PDB file of C-alpha atoms and ligand atoms in Angstrom:
ATOM      1  CA  MET B   1     -43.719   2.937 -37.393  1.00  0.00           C
ATOM      2  CA  GLN B   2     -40.469   4.840 -38.002  1.00  0.00           C
ATOM      3  CA  GLN B   3     -40.018   6.986 -41.115  1.00  0.00           C
ATOM      4  CA  ALA B   4     -37.063   6.021 -43.314  1.00  0.00           C
ATOM      5  CA  ASP B   5     -35.495   9.493 -43.008  1.00  0.00           C
ATOM      6  CA  GLN B   6     -35.723   9.621 -39.179  1.00  0.00           C
ATOM      7  CA  PRO B   7     -32.791   8.569 -36.989  1.00  0.00           C
ATOM      8  CA  LEU B   8     -33.463   5.172 -35.437  1.00  0.00           C
ATOM      9  CA  ALA B   9     -35.029   5.346 -31.984  1.00  0.00           C
ATOM     10  CA  VAL B  10     -36.933   3.142 -29.576  1.00  0.00           C
ATOM     11  CA  LEU B  11     -40.463   4.594 -29.495  1.00  0.00           C
ATOM     12  CA  PRO B  12     -43.017   4.949 -26.679  1.00  0.00           C
ATOM     13  CA  GLY B  13     -45.466   2.069 -26.993  1.00  0.00           C
ATOM     14  CA  ASP B  14     -42.868  -0.257 -28.567  1.00  0.00           C
ATOM     15  CA  ASN B  15     -42.815  -3.647 -26.904  1.00  0.00           C
ATOM     16  CA  LEU B  16     -39.615  -5.160 -25.488  1.00  0.00           C
ATOM     17  CA  THR B  17     -38.981  -7.372 -28.526  1.00  0.00           C
ATOM     18  CA  VAL B  18     -39.177  -4.388 -30.882  1.00  0.00           C
ATOM     19  CA  ALA B  19     -37.021  -2.336 -28.495  1.00  0.00           C
ATOM     20  CA  LEU B  20     -34.336  -5.033 -28.530  1.00  0.00           C
ATOM     21  CA  TYR B  21     -34.381  -5.135 -32.314  1.00  0.00           C
ATOM     22  CA  THR B  22     -34.109  -1.341 -32.643  1.00  0.00           C
ATOM     23  CA  MET B  23     -31.404  -1.004 -29.994  1.00  0.00           C
ATOM     24  CA  ARG B  24     -29.323  -3.643 -31.691  1.00  0.00           C
ATOM     25  CA  LEU B  25     -29.580  -1.811 -35.015  1.00  0.00           C
ATOM     26  CA  ILE B  26     -28.578   1.496 -33.373  1.00  0.00           C
ATOM     27  CA  ILE B  27     -25.559  -0.137 -31.696  1.00  0.00           C
ATOM     28  CA  GLU B  28     -24.429  -1.989 -34.804  1.00  0.00           C
ATOM     29  CA  ARG B  29     -24.733   1.128 -36.976  1.00  0.00           C
ATOM     30  CA  GLY B  30     -22.729   3.159 -34.469  1.00  0.00           C
ATOM     31  CA  LEU B  31     -19.962   0.574 -34.240  1.00  0.00           C
ATOM     32  CA  LYS B  32     -19.930   0.017 -37.996  1.00  0.00           C
ATOM     33  CA  ALA B  33     -19.336   3.754 -38.481  1.00  0.00           C
ATOM     34  CA  ARG B  34     -16.142   3.172 -36.468  1.00  0.00           C
ATOM     35  CA  GLU B  35     -15.320   0.102 -38.582  1.00  0.00           C
ATOM     36  CA  LEU B  36     -16.177  -2.292 -35.763  1.00  0.00           C
ATOM     37  CA  PHE B  37     -18.213  -5.278 -36.849  1.00  0.00           C
ATOM     38  CA  LEU B  38     -19.404  -7.039 -33.699  1.00  0.00           C
ATOM     39  CA  ASP B  39     -22.295  -9.269 -32.716  1.00  0.00           C
ATOM     40  CA  CYS B  40     -24.195  -6.953 -30.362  1.00  0.00           C
ATOM     41  CA  GLY B  41     -26.999  -9.292 -29.307  1.00  0.00           C
ATOM     42  CA  LEU B  42     -25.676  -9.887 -25.794  1.00  0.00           C
ATOM     43  CA  ASP B  43     -24.760  -6.228 -25.185  1.00  0.00           C
ATOM     44  CA  THR B  44     -28.230  -5.148 -26.300  1.00  0.00           C
ATOM     45  CA  ARG B  45     -29.969  -7.582 -23.986  1.00  0.00           C
ATOM     46  CA  LEU B  46     -27.774  -6.629 -20.998  1.00  0.00           C
ATOM     47  CA  LEU B  47     -28.534  -2.927 -21.498  1.00  0.00           C
ATOM     48  CA  LEU B  48     -32.270  -3.517 -21.764  1.00  0.00           C
ATOM     49  CA  LEU B  49     -32.403  -5.860 -18.754  1.00  0.00           C
ATOM     50  CA  HIS B  50     -30.378  -3.401 -16.681  1.00  0.00           C
ATOM     51  CA  HIS B  51     -32.483  -0.369 -17.551  1.00  0.00           C
ATOM     52  CA  MET B  52     -35.819  -2.157 -17.119  1.00  0.00           C
ATOM     53  CA  GLN B  53     -34.559  -3.856 -13.936  1.00  0.00           C
ATOM     54  CA  ILE B  54     -35.837  -7.230 -15.116  1.00  0.00           C
ATOM     55  CA  SER B  55     -34.271 -10.676 -15.408  1.00  0.00           C
ATOM     56  CA  HIS B  56     -33.827 -12.628 -18.598  1.00  0.00           C
ATOM     57  CA  ALA B  57     -36.706 -14.877 -17.502  1.00  0.00           C
ATOM     58  CA  GLU B  58     -38.963 -11.816 -17.025  1.00  0.00           C
ATOM     59  CA  LEU B  59     -38.018 -10.577 -20.502  1.00  0.00           C
ATOM     60  CA  ILE B  60     -39.056 -13.903 -21.982  1.00  0.00           C
ATOM     61  CA  ALA B  61     -42.297 -13.853 -19.963  1.00  0.00           C
ATOM     62  CA  ALA B  62     -43.280 -10.275 -20.925  1.00  0.00           C
ATOM     63  CA  PRO B  63     -42.034  -9.525 -24.446  1.00  0.00           C
ATOM     64  CA  THR B  64     -45.173  -7.498 -25.226  1.00  0.00           C
ATOM     65  CA  HIS B  65     -44.761  -5.049 -22.314  1.00  0.00           C
ATOM     66  CA  GLN B  66     -45.164  -1.557 -23.819  1.00  0.00           C
ATOM     67  CA  LEU B  67     -42.557   1.103 -23.120  1.00  0.00           C
ATOM     68  CA  SER B  68     -43.217   4.505 -21.564  1.00  0.00           C
ATOM     69  CA  GLU B  69     -41.807   7.650 -23.184  1.00  0.00           C
ATOM     70  CA  GLY B  70     -39.055   7.869 -20.543  1.00  0.00           C
ATOM     71  CA  ASP B  71     -37.954   4.253 -20.947  1.00  0.00           C
ATOM     72  CA  ALA B  72     -37.956   4.528 -24.753  1.00  0.00           C
ATOM     73  CA  ALA B  73     -35.733   7.636 -24.620  1.00  0.00           C
ATOM     74  CA  ALA B  74     -33.387   6.064 -22.053  1.00  0.00           C
ATOM     75  CA  LEU B  75     -33.001   2.847 -24.072  1.00  0.00           C
ATOM     76  CA  THR B  76     -32.275   4.847 -27.239  1.00  0.00           C
ATOM     77  CA  GLU B  77     -29.625   6.855 -25.383  1.00  0.00           C
ATOM     78  CA  LEU B  78     -27.983   3.695 -23.995  1.00  0.00           C
ATOM     79  CA  ALA B  79     -27.838   2.164 -27.471  1.00  0.00           C
ATOM     80  CA  ILE B  80     -26.356   5.342 -28.971  1.00  0.00           C
ATOM     81  CA  ARG B  81     -23.645   5.471 -26.293  1.00  0.00           C
ATOM     82  CA  ARG B  82     -22.803   1.765 -26.723  1.00  0.00           C
ATOM     83  CA  GLY B  83     -22.578   2.346 -30.487  1.00  0.00           C
ATOM     84  CA  ALA B  84     -20.196   5.228 -29.759  1.00  0.00           C
ATOM     85  CA  GLY B  85     -17.861   2.773 -28.000  1.00  0.00           C
ATOM     86  CA  VAL B  86     -18.779   3.074 -24.313  1.00  0.00           C
ATOM     87  CA  PRO B  87     -18.363  -0.446 -22.820  1.00  0.00           C
ATOM     88  CA  VAL B  88     -21.513  -2.108 -21.465  1.00  0.00           C
ATOM     89  CA  ALA B  89     -19.946  -2.356 -17.995  1.00  0.00           C
ATOM     90  CA  ARG B  90     -19.507   1.446 -17.908  1.00  0.00           C
ATOM     91  CA  LEU B  91     -23.087   2.016 -19.060  1.00  0.00           C
ATOM     92  CA  VAL B  92     -24.583  -0.237 -16.410  1.00  0.00           C
ATOM     93  CA  GLY B  93     -22.036   0.740 -13.721  1.00  0.00           C
ATOM     94  CA  GLU B  94     -21.131  -2.803 -12.821  1.00  0.00           C
ATOM     95  CA  ALA B  95     -19.295  -5.885 -14.044  1.00  0.00           C
ATOM     96  CA  GLU B  96     -19.274  -9.569 -13.241  1.00  0.00           C
ATOM     97  CA  PHE B  97     -16.100 -11.176 -11.887  1.00  0.00           C
ATOM     98  CA  TRP B  98     -15.858 -14.684 -10.412  1.00  0.00           C
ATOM     99  CA  SER B  99     -19.645 -14.838 -11.088  1.00  0.00           C
ATOM    100  CA  LEU B 100     -20.150 -12.014  -8.564  1.00  0.00           C
ATOM    101  CA  PRO B 101     -21.443  -8.477  -9.271  1.00  0.00           C
ATOM    102  CA  PHE B 102     -19.046  -5.545  -8.702  1.00  0.00           C
ATOM    103  CA  HIS B 103     -19.901  -1.839  -8.710  1.00  0.00           C
ATOM    104  CA  LEU B 104     -17.619   0.322 -10.852  1.00  0.00           C
ATOM    105  CA  SER B 105     -16.829   4.011 -11.010  1.00  0.00           C
ATOM    106  CA  ASP B 106     -14.638   6.255 -13.144  1.00  0.00           C
ATOM    107  CA  ASP B 107     -11.884   5.515 -10.590  1.00  0.00           C
ATOM    108  CA  THR B 108     -11.864   1.759 -11.171  1.00  0.00           C
ATOM    109  CA  LEU B 109     -10.735  -0.595 -13.886  1.00  0.00           C
ATOM    110  CA  VAL B 110     -13.393  -2.954 -15.244  1.00  0.00           C
ATOM    111  CA  PRO B 111     -12.283  -6.340 -13.808  1.00  0.00           C
ATOM    112  CA  ARG B 112     -11.052  -8.669 -16.550  1.00  0.00           C
ATOM    113  CA  PRO B 113     -11.859 -12.415 -16.733  1.00  0.00           C
ATOM    114  CA  ASP B 114      -8.106 -13.155 -17.116  1.00  0.00           C
ATOM    115  CA  SER B 115      -7.527 -11.871 -13.572  1.00  0.00           C
ATOM    116  CA  GLU B 116      -9.640 -14.747 -12.193  1.00  0.00           C
ATOM    117  CA  LEU B 117      -6.447 -16.813 -12.556  1.00  0.00           C
ATOM    118  CA  ILE B 118      -5.037 -14.894  -9.551  1.00  0.00           C
ATOM    119  CA  VAL B 119      -8.088 -15.912  -7.520  1.00  0.00           C
ATOM    120  CA  GLU B 120      -7.723 -19.560  -8.591  1.00  0.00           C
ATOM    121  CA  ALA B 121      -4.005 -19.519  -7.747  1.00  0.00           C
ATOM    122  CA  ALA B 122      -4.652 -18.040  -4.292  1.00  0.00           C
ATOM    123  CA  LEU B 123      -7.541 -20.396  -3.455  1.00  0.00           C
ATOM    124  CA  SER B 124      -5.538 -23.479  -4.386  1.00  0.00           C
ATOM    125  CA  ARG B 125      -2.725 -22.403  -2.058  1.00  0.00           C
ATOM    126  CA  ILE B 126      -4.585 -21.211   1.031  1.00  0.00           C
ATOM    127  CA  GLY B 127      -6.938 -24.158   1.613  1.00  0.00           C
ATOM    128  CA  GLY B 128      -9.644 -23.485   4.184  1.00  0.00           C
ATOM    129  CA  GLU B 129      -7.417 -21.813   6.743  1.00  0.00           C
ATOM    130  CA  ALA B 130      -7.831 -18.382   8.358  1.00  0.00           C
ATOM    131  CA  THR B 131      -5.664 -16.591   5.835  1.00  0.00           C
ATOM    132  CA  ARG B 132      -4.624 -12.925   5.906  1.00  0.00           C
ATOM    133  CA  ILE B 133      -4.595 -11.381   2.442  1.00  0.00           C
ATOM    134  CA  LEU B 134      -3.154  -8.077   1.179  1.00  0.00           C
ATOM    135  CA  ASP B 135      -4.187  -6.779  -2.258  1.00  0.00           C
ATOM    136  CA  VAL B 136      -2.044  -3.964  -3.692  1.00  0.00           C
ATOM    137  CA  GLY B 137      -3.946  -1.852  -6.240  1.00  0.00           C
ATOM    138  CA  THR B 138      -7.313  -3.268  -5.263  1.00  0.00           C
ATOM    139  CA  GLY B 139      -9.536  -1.179  -7.593  1.00  0.00           C
ATOM    140  CA  THR B 140     -13.061  -2.621  -7.233  1.00  0.00           C
ATOM    141  CA  GLY B 141     -11.701  -5.085  -4.667  1.00  0.00           C
ATOM    142  CA  CYS B 142     -12.561  -7.906  -7.067  1.00  0.00           C
ATOM    143  CA  LEU B 143      -9.549 -10.124  -6.215  1.00  0.00           C
ATOM    144  CA  PRO B 144      -9.728 -10.237  -2.395  1.00  0.00           C
ATOM    145  CA  LEU B 145     -13.536 -10.053  -2.303  1.00  0.00           C
ATOM    146  CA  ALA B 146     -13.833 -13.064  -4.625  1.00  0.00           C
ATOM    147  CA  ILE B 147     -11.494 -14.973  -2.296  1.00  0.00           C
ATOM    148  CA  LEU B 148     -13.374 -13.887   0.859  1.00  0.00           C
ATOM    149  CA  SER B 149     -16.619 -15.071  -0.740  1.00  0.00           C
ATOM    150  CA  GLU B 150     -15.060 -18.564  -0.973  1.00  0.00           C
ATOM    151  CA  ARG B 151     -13.114 -18.593   2.302  1.00  0.00           C
ATOM    152  CA  PRO B 152     -15.291 -17.544   5.270  1.00  0.00           C
ATOM    153  CA  ARG B 153     -12.354 -17.672   7.723  1.00  0.00           C
ATOM    154  CA  SER B 154     -10.069 -15.367   5.724  1.00  0.00           C
ATOM    155  CA  ALA B 155      -9.706 -11.587   6.022  1.00  0.00           C
ATOM    156  CA  ALA B 156      -8.231  -9.050   3.598  1.00  0.00           C
ATOM    157  CA  LEU B 157      -6.777  -5.549   3.395  1.00  0.00           C
ATOM    158  CA  GLY B 158      -7.155  -3.808   0.022  1.00  0.00           C
ATOM    159  CA  VAL B 159      -4.870  -0.844  -0.680  1.00  0.00           C
ATOM    160  CA  ASP B 160      -4.852   1.589  -3.572  1.00  0.00           C
ATOM    161  CA  ILE B 161      -3.398   4.955  -4.497  1.00  0.00           C
ATOM    162  CA  SER B 162      -6.903   6.063  -5.488  1.00  0.00           C
ATOM    163  CA  GLN B 163      -9.290   7.067  -2.689  1.00  0.00           C
ATOM    164  CA  GLY B 164     -12.164   6.828  -5.171  1.00  0.00           C
ATOM    165  CA  ALA B 165     -11.308   3.209  -5.944  1.00  0.00           C
ATOM    166  CA  LEU B 166     -11.186   2.345  -2.220  1.00  0.00           C
ATOM    167  CA  ALA B 167     -14.700   3.753  -1.748  1.00  0.00           C
ATOM    168  CA  VAL B 168     -15.938   1.445  -4.527  1.00  0.00           C
ATOM    169  CA  ALA B 169     -14.113  -1.561  -3.016  1.00  0.00           C
ATOM    170  CA  GLU B 170     -15.806  -0.905   0.349  1.00  0.00           C
ATOM    171  CA  ARG B 171     -19.207  -0.646  -1.342  1.00  0.00           C
ATOM    172  CA  ASN B 172     -18.554  -3.962  -3.045  1.00  0.00           C
ATOM    173  CA  ALA B 173     -17.559  -5.606   0.237  1.00  0.00           C
ATOM    174  CA  HIS B 174     -20.918  -4.571   1.711  1.00  0.00           C
ATOM    175  CA  ARG B 175     -22.770  -5.761  -1.365  1.00  0.00           C
ATOM    176  CA  LEU B 176     -21.107  -9.186  -1.123  1.00  0.00           C
ATOM    177  CA  ASP B 177     -21.665  -9.349   2.634  1.00  0.00           C
ATOM    178  CA  VAL B 178     -17.983  -9.679   3.560  1.00  0.00           C
ATOM    179  CA  ALA B 179     -17.399  -6.119   4.873  1.00  0.00           C
ATOM    180  CA  ASP B 180     -16.671  -7.416   8.396  1.00  0.00           C
ATOM    181  CA  ARG B 181     -13.572  -9.187   6.994  1.00  0.00           C
ATOM    182  CA  PHE B 182     -12.401  -6.514   4.535  1.00  0.00           C
ATOM    183  CA  SER B 183     -10.671  -3.206   5.234  1.00  0.00           C
ATOM    184  CA  THR B 184      -8.992  -0.635   3.001  1.00  0.00           C
ATOM    185  CA  CYS B 185      -6.176   1.847   3.264  1.00  0.00           C
ATOM    186  CA  LEU B 186      -4.778   4.550   0.986  1.00  0.00           C
ATOM    187  CA  SER B 187      -1.282   3.504   0.017  1.00  0.00           C
ATOM    188  CA  ASP B 188       1.397   3.983  -2.633  1.00  0.00           C
ATOM    189  CA  VAL B 189       2.334   0.284  -2.976  1.00  0.00           C
ATOM    190  CA  TYR B 190       3.208  -0.579   0.689  1.00  0.00           C
ATOM    191  CA  ASP B 191       3.812   2.864   2.186  1.00  0.00           C
ATOM    192  CA  GLY B 192       0.390   3.028   3.896  1.00  0.00           C
ATOM    193  CA  VAL B 193       0.311  -0.626   5.000  1.00  0.00           C
ATOM    194  CA  PRO B 194       0.842  -0.920   8.771  1.00  0.00           C
ATOM    195  CA  LYS B 195       4.455  -2.012   9.350  1.00  0.00           C
ATOM    196  CA  THR B 196       3.219  -4.624  11.808  1.00  0.00           C
ATOM    197  CA  GLY B 197       1.013  -6.220   9.140  1.00  0.00           C
ATOM    198  CA  VAL B 198       1.964  -9.769   8.203  1.00  0.00           C
ATOM    199  CA  PHE B 199       0.041 -11.540   5.458  1.00  0.00           C
ATOM    200  CA  ASP B 200      -0.095 -15.098   4.167  1.00  0.00           C
ATOM    201  CA  VAL B 201      -0.761 -13.945   0.623  1.00  0.00           C
ATOM    202  CA  ILE B 202      -0.029 -10.688  -1.198  1.00  0.00           C
ATOM    203  CA  LEU B 203      -1.961 -10.254  -4.440  1.00  0.00           C
ATOM    204  CA  SER B 204      -1.577  -7.609  -7.095  1.00  0.00           C
ATOM    205  CA  ASN B 205      -2.770  -6.827 -10.579  1.00  0.00           C
ATOM    206  CA  PRO B 206      -0.762  -3.609 -10.897  1.00  0.00           C
ATOM    207  CA  PRO B 207      -0.794  -1.157 -13.799  1.00  0.00           C
ATOM    208  CA  TYR B 208       1.618  -2.758 -16.286  1.00  0.00           C
ATOM    209  CA  ILE B 209       1.105  -1.201 -19.712  1.00  0.00           C
ATOM    210  CA  VAL B 210       4.161   0.587 -21.120  1.00  0.00           C
ATOM    211  CA  SER B 211       3.311   4.330 -21.097  1.00  0.00           C
ATOM    212  CA  ASN B 212       3.828   4.988 -24.790  1.00  0.00           C
ATOM    213  CA  VAL B 213       1.646   2.010 -25.797  1.00  0.00           C
ATOM    214  CA  ILE B 214      -1.438   3.333 -23.997  1.00  0.00           C
ATOM    215  CA  ASP B 215      -2.468   5.619 -26.855  1.00  0.00           C
ATOM    216  CA  ASP B 216      -2.523   2.587 -29.186  1.00  0.00           C
ATOM    217  CA  LEU B 217      -4.856   0.542 -26.962  1.00  0.00           C
ATOM    218  CA  ASP B 218      -8.406  -0.241 -28.005  1.00  0.00           C
ATOM    219  CA  THR B 219     -10.497   2.920 -27.428  1.00  0.00           C
ATOM    220  CA  GLU B 220     -12.854   1.041 -25.083  1.00  0.00           C
ATOM    221  CA  VAL B 221      -9.892   0.577 -22.713  1.00  0.00           C
ATOM    222  CA  ARG B 222      -7.949   3.785 -23.401  1.00  0.00           C
ATOM    223  CA  ASP B 223     -10.920   6.131 -23.108  1.00  0.00           C
ATOM    224  CA  HIS B 224     -12.794   4.458 -20.258  1.00  0.00           C
ATOM    225  CA  ASP B 225     -10.332   2.829 -17.829  1.00  0.00           C
ATOM    226  CA  PRO B 226      -8.449   5.229 -15.508  1.00  0.00           C
ATOM    227  CA  ARG B 227      -4.893   5.879 -16.691  1.00  0.00           C
ATOM    228  CA  VAL B 228      -3.515   5.262 -13.175  1.00  0.00           C
ATOM    229  CA  ALA B 229      -4.878   1.708 -13.437  1.00  0.00           C
ATOM    230  CA  LEU B 230      -3.065   1.050 -16.717  1.00  0.00           C
ATOM    231  CA  ASP B 231       0.192   3.000 -16.870  1.00  0.00           C
ATOM    232  CA  GLY B 232       3.215   0.992 -15.737  1.00  0.00           C
ATOM    233  CA  GLY B 233       5.795   3.614 -16.727  1.00  0.00           C
ATOM    234  CA  THR B 234       8.436   3.616 -19.454  1.00  0.00           C
ATOM    235  CA  ASP B 235       9.062  -0.160 -19.294  1.00  0.00           C
ATOM    236  CA  GLY B 236       5.790  -1.249 -17.633  1.00  0.00           C
ATOM    237  CA  LEU B 237       7.626  -2.310 -14.463  1.00  0.00           C
ATOM    238  CA  ASP B 238       7.309   0.819 -12.283  1.00  0.00           C
ATOM    239  CA  ILE B 239       5.018  -0.836  -9.715  1.00  0.00           C
ATOM    240  CA  TYR B 240       6.519  -4.353  -9.893  1.00  0.00           C
ATOM    241  CA  ARG B 241       9.900  -3.069  -8.651  1.00  0.00           C
ATOM    242  CA  PRO B 242       8.750  -1.924  -5.174  1.00  0.00           C
ATOM    243  CA  LEU B 243       5.934  -4.491  -5.114  1.00  0.00           C
ATOM    244  CA  VAL B 244       8.394  -7.392  -5.339  1.00  0.00           C
ATOM    245  CA  ALA B 245      11.489  -5.900  -3.669  1.00  0.00           C
ATOM    246  CA  GLU B 246       9.600  -4.692  -0.559  1.00  0.00           C
ATOM    247  CA  ALA B 247       7.190  -7.639  -0.172  1.00  0.00           C
ATOM    248  CA  ALA B 248       9.201  -9.924   2.118  1.00  0.00           C
ATOM    249  CA  PRO B 249       8.719  -8.081   5.458  1.00  0.00           C
ATOM    250  CA  PHE B 250       4.936  -8.132   4.915  1.00  0.00           C
ATOM    251  CA  LEU B 251       4.806 -11.878   4.153  1.00  0.00           C
ATOM    252  CA  ALA B 252       4.698 -14.715   6.656  1.00  0.00           C
ATOM    253  CA  PRO B 253       7.243 -17.526   6.140  1.00  0.00           C
ATOM    254  CA  GLY B 254       5.848 -19.873   3.483  1.00  0.00           C
ATOM    255  CA  GLY B 255       3.661 -17.041   2.141  1.00  0.00           C
ATOM    256  CA  TYR B 256       2.946 -16.213  -1.493  1.00  0.00           C
ATOM    257  CA  LEU B 257       3.242 -13.103  -3.639  1.00  0.00           C
ATOM    258  CA  ILE B 258       0.823 -13.595  -6.566  1.00  0.00           C
ATOM    259  CA  VAL B 259       0.915 -11.031  -9.372  1.00  0.00           C
ATOM    260  CA  GLU B 260      -0.662 -10.622 -12.774  1.00  0.00           C
ATOM    261  CA  ILE B 261       1.758  -9.818 -15.596  1.00  0.00           C
ATOM    262  CA  GLY B 262       1.576  -8.654 -19.209  1.00  0.00           C
ATOM    263  CA  TYR B 263       2.110 -11.355 -21.866  1.00  0.00           C
ATOM    264  CA  ASP B 264       5.745 -10.269 -22.425  1.00  0.00           C
ATOM    265  CA  GLN B 265       6.761  -9.543 -18.816  1.00  0.00           C
ATOM    266  CA  SER B 266       7.388 -13.022 -17.410  1.00  0.00           C
ATOM    267  CA  SER B 267      11.182 -12.938 -17.616  1.00  0.00           C
ATOM    268  CA  SER B 268      11.563  -9.402 -16.235  1.00  0.00           C
ATOM    269  CA  VAL B 269       9.182  -9.929 -13.292  1.00  0.00           C
ATOM    270  CA  ARG B 270      10.638 -13.407 -12.678  1.00  0.00           C
ATOM    271  CA  ALA B 271      14.091 -11.805 -12.438  1.00  0.00           C
ATOM    272  CA  LEU B 272      12.753  -9.299  -9.883  1.00  0.00           C
ATOM    273  CA  MET B 273      11.345 -12.212  -7.842  1.00  0.00           C
ATOM    274  CA  LEU B 274      14.594 -14.180  -7.910  1.00  0.00           C
ATOM    275  CA  GLU B 275      16.532 -11.069  -6.878  1.00  0.00           C
ATOM    276  CA  ALA B 276      14.160 -10.606  -3.915  1.00  0.00           C
ATOM    277  CA  GLY B 277      14.645 -14.245  -2.814  1.00  0.00           C
ATOM    278  CA  PHE B 278      11.342 -15.738  -4.014  1.00  0.00           C
ATOM    279  CA  GLU B 279      10.936 -19.053  -5.851  1.00  0.00           C
ATOM    280  CA  PRO B 280       8.866 -18.059  -8.911  1.00  0.00           C
ATOM    281  CA  GLU B 281       6.227 -20.172 -10.637  1.00  0.00           C
ATOM    282  CA  LEU B 282       4.567 -19.099 -13.903  1.00  0.00           C
ATOM    283  CA  LEU B 283       0.897 -19.733 -14.793  1.00  0.00           C
ATOM    284  CA  HIS B 284      -0.622 -19.329 -18.260  1.00  0.00           C
ATOM    285  CA  ASP B 285      -4.116 -18.095 -19.129  1.00  0.00           C
ATOM    286  CA  LEU B 286      -6.647 -19.967 -21.279  1.00  0.00           C
ATOM    287  CA  ALA B 287      -5.162 -18.408 -24.419  1.00  0.00           C
ATOM    288  CA  GLY B 288      -1.779 -19.895 -23.452  1.00  0.00           C
ATOM    289  CA  HIS B 289      -0.175 -16.528 -22.572  1.00  0.00           C
ATOM    290  CA  PRO B 290       1.979 -16.063 -19.447  1.00  0.00           C
ATOM    291  CA  ARG B 291      -0.464 -14.354 -17.041  1.00  0.00           C
ATOM    292  CA  VAL B 292       0.391 -14.876 -13.365  1.00  0.00           C
ATOM    293  CA  LEU B 293       3.671 -15.218 -11.480  1.00  0.00           C
ATOM    294  CA  ILE B 294       3.692 -16.700  -8.007  1.00  0.00           C
ATOM    295  CA  GLY B 295       6.626 -16.001  -5.704  1.00  0.00           C
ATOM    296  CA  HIS B 296       6.943 -18.410  -2.792  1.00  0.00           C
ATOM    297  CA  LYS B 297       8.692 -17.183   0.337  1.00  0.00           C
ATOM    298  CA  SER B 298      10.545 -20.165   1.732  1.00  0.00           C
ATOM    299  CA  GLU B 299      10.112 -21.285   5.340  1.00  0.00           C
ATOM    300  CA  PRO B 300      13.180 -21.082   7.588  1.00  0.00           C
ATOM    301  CA  ASN B 301      14.939 -24.481   7.995  1.00  0.00           C
TER     302      ASN B 301
HETATM  303  C1  SAM M   1      -4.869  -2.838 -13.231  1.00  0.00           C
HETATM  304  S1  SAM M   1      -5.770  -2.055 -11.935  1.00  0.00           S
HETATM  305  C2  SAM M   1      -6.292  -3.504 -11.028  1.00  0.00           C
HETATM  306  C3  SAM M   1      -7.532  -3.301 -10.220  1.00  0.00           C
HETATM  307  C4  SAM M   1      -8.090  -4.604  -9.626  1.00  0.00           C
HETATM  308  N1  SAM M   1      -7.156  -5.198  -8.697  1.00  0.00           N
HETATM  309  C5  SAM M   1      -8.411  -5.588 -10.735  1.00  0.00           C
HETATM  310  O1  SAM M   1      -7.709  -6.604 -10.842  1.00  0.00           O
HETATM  311  O2  SAM M   1      -9.371  -5.358 -11.499  1.00  0.00           O
HETATM  312  C6  SAM M   1      -4.452  -1.384 -10.963  1.00  0.00           C
HETATM  313  C7  SAM M   1      -4.866  -0.671  -9.682  1.00  0.00           C
HETATM  314  O3  SAM M   1      -3.665  -0.207  -9.040  1.00  0.00           O
HETATM  315  C8  SAM M   1      -3.889   1.084  -8.517  1.00  0.00           C
HETATM  316  N2  SAM M   1      -2.566   1.733  -8.402  1.00  0.00           N
HETATM  317  C9  SAM M   1      -1.854   2.374  -9.359  1.00  0.00           C
HETATM  318  N3  SAM M   1      -0.680   2.803  -8.870  1.00  0.00           N
HETATM  319  C10 SAM M   1      -0.634   2.410  -7.559  1.00  0.00           C
HETATM  320  C11 SAM M   1       0.322   2.560  -6.524  1.00  0.00           C
HETATM  321  N4  SAM M   1       1.495   3.190  -6.724  1.00  0.00           N
HETATM  322  N5  SAM M   1       0.031   2.047  -5.306  1.00  0.00           N
HETATM  323  C12 SAM M   1      -1.144   1.401  -5.083  1.00  0.00           C
HETATM  324  N6  SAM M   1      -2.090   1.232  -6.040  1.00  0.00           N
HETATM  325  C13 SAM M   1      -1.840   1.726  -7.268  1.00  0.00           C
HETATM  326  C14 SAM M   1      -4.848   1.738  -9.493  1.00  0.00           C
HETATM  327  O4  SAM M   1      -5.537   2.814  -8.899  1.00  0.00           O
HETATM  328  C15 SAM M   1      -5.740   0.560  -9.873  1.00  0.00           C
HETATM  329  O5  SAM M   1      -6.852   0.467  -9.006  1.00  0.00           O
END
């Protein structure tokens, strides 16, 4: 039993149900101190399942399992860090995207559910054919790897300016058993992509936040996602300019350039696409915000 004047902690000998209860209190108190009032039930469960290396079904089957001293201390520490604002994905070192697990590191963005719209857009355009895909700014590799998991005849090249991110993308390709169809290359937009490379689809979720807005972002993003994955320069368009203007030589006739955009960037990125000779199409996310622009490269007559 904990004394009222002691800081909250999961104790050795506590069972899993008590541990969940205590962790949730620690997290909620930490967040409340930062004026964040969130339902932490799911976060608490994910942290406990991850640390104990058990499934939800195993948790339900063994709620009276008693904790060792080491596990109690580790669970307390995880709860304290979550309460201090560290996202669950950072604490467990992985995130789910397209219902698949992806390793993370300090060099990678946590994949966002909104970006699944890029995957949907690509899948609906490439059918079951042997498609060649290029992903610029691949991070964890979540976009091309999700597509390869659905299209066994497709292959992809993921490029990034961060060597650390590429190492994570390769690890993820192995984890998802598609490494034989996925390669990576260090590249500032297209400068490292082989000039002979021709792709049916170019994907990108580039950094697109306006530089001077980054300090105002939610701390869970600002303090834990790498700045190079967020910062789009003074108008947010630094990467879109070369990404769109230099895409055509890397795209096969009839190919698609599919990019994620910020909610207020549809007209500026659309203008870049028109200038580069693409026919743009805008897709909205579930919240109704502009989210993805697709540039179609026309076939010669
Ligand atoms: C918003 S993150 C997207 C990561 C991943 N594609 C996703 O959707 O979760 C942008 C990525 O672009 C990379 N990046 C930033 N500047 C780049 C550049 N000039 N050339 C290539 N990649 C760049 C970052 O390292 C980061 O991995």
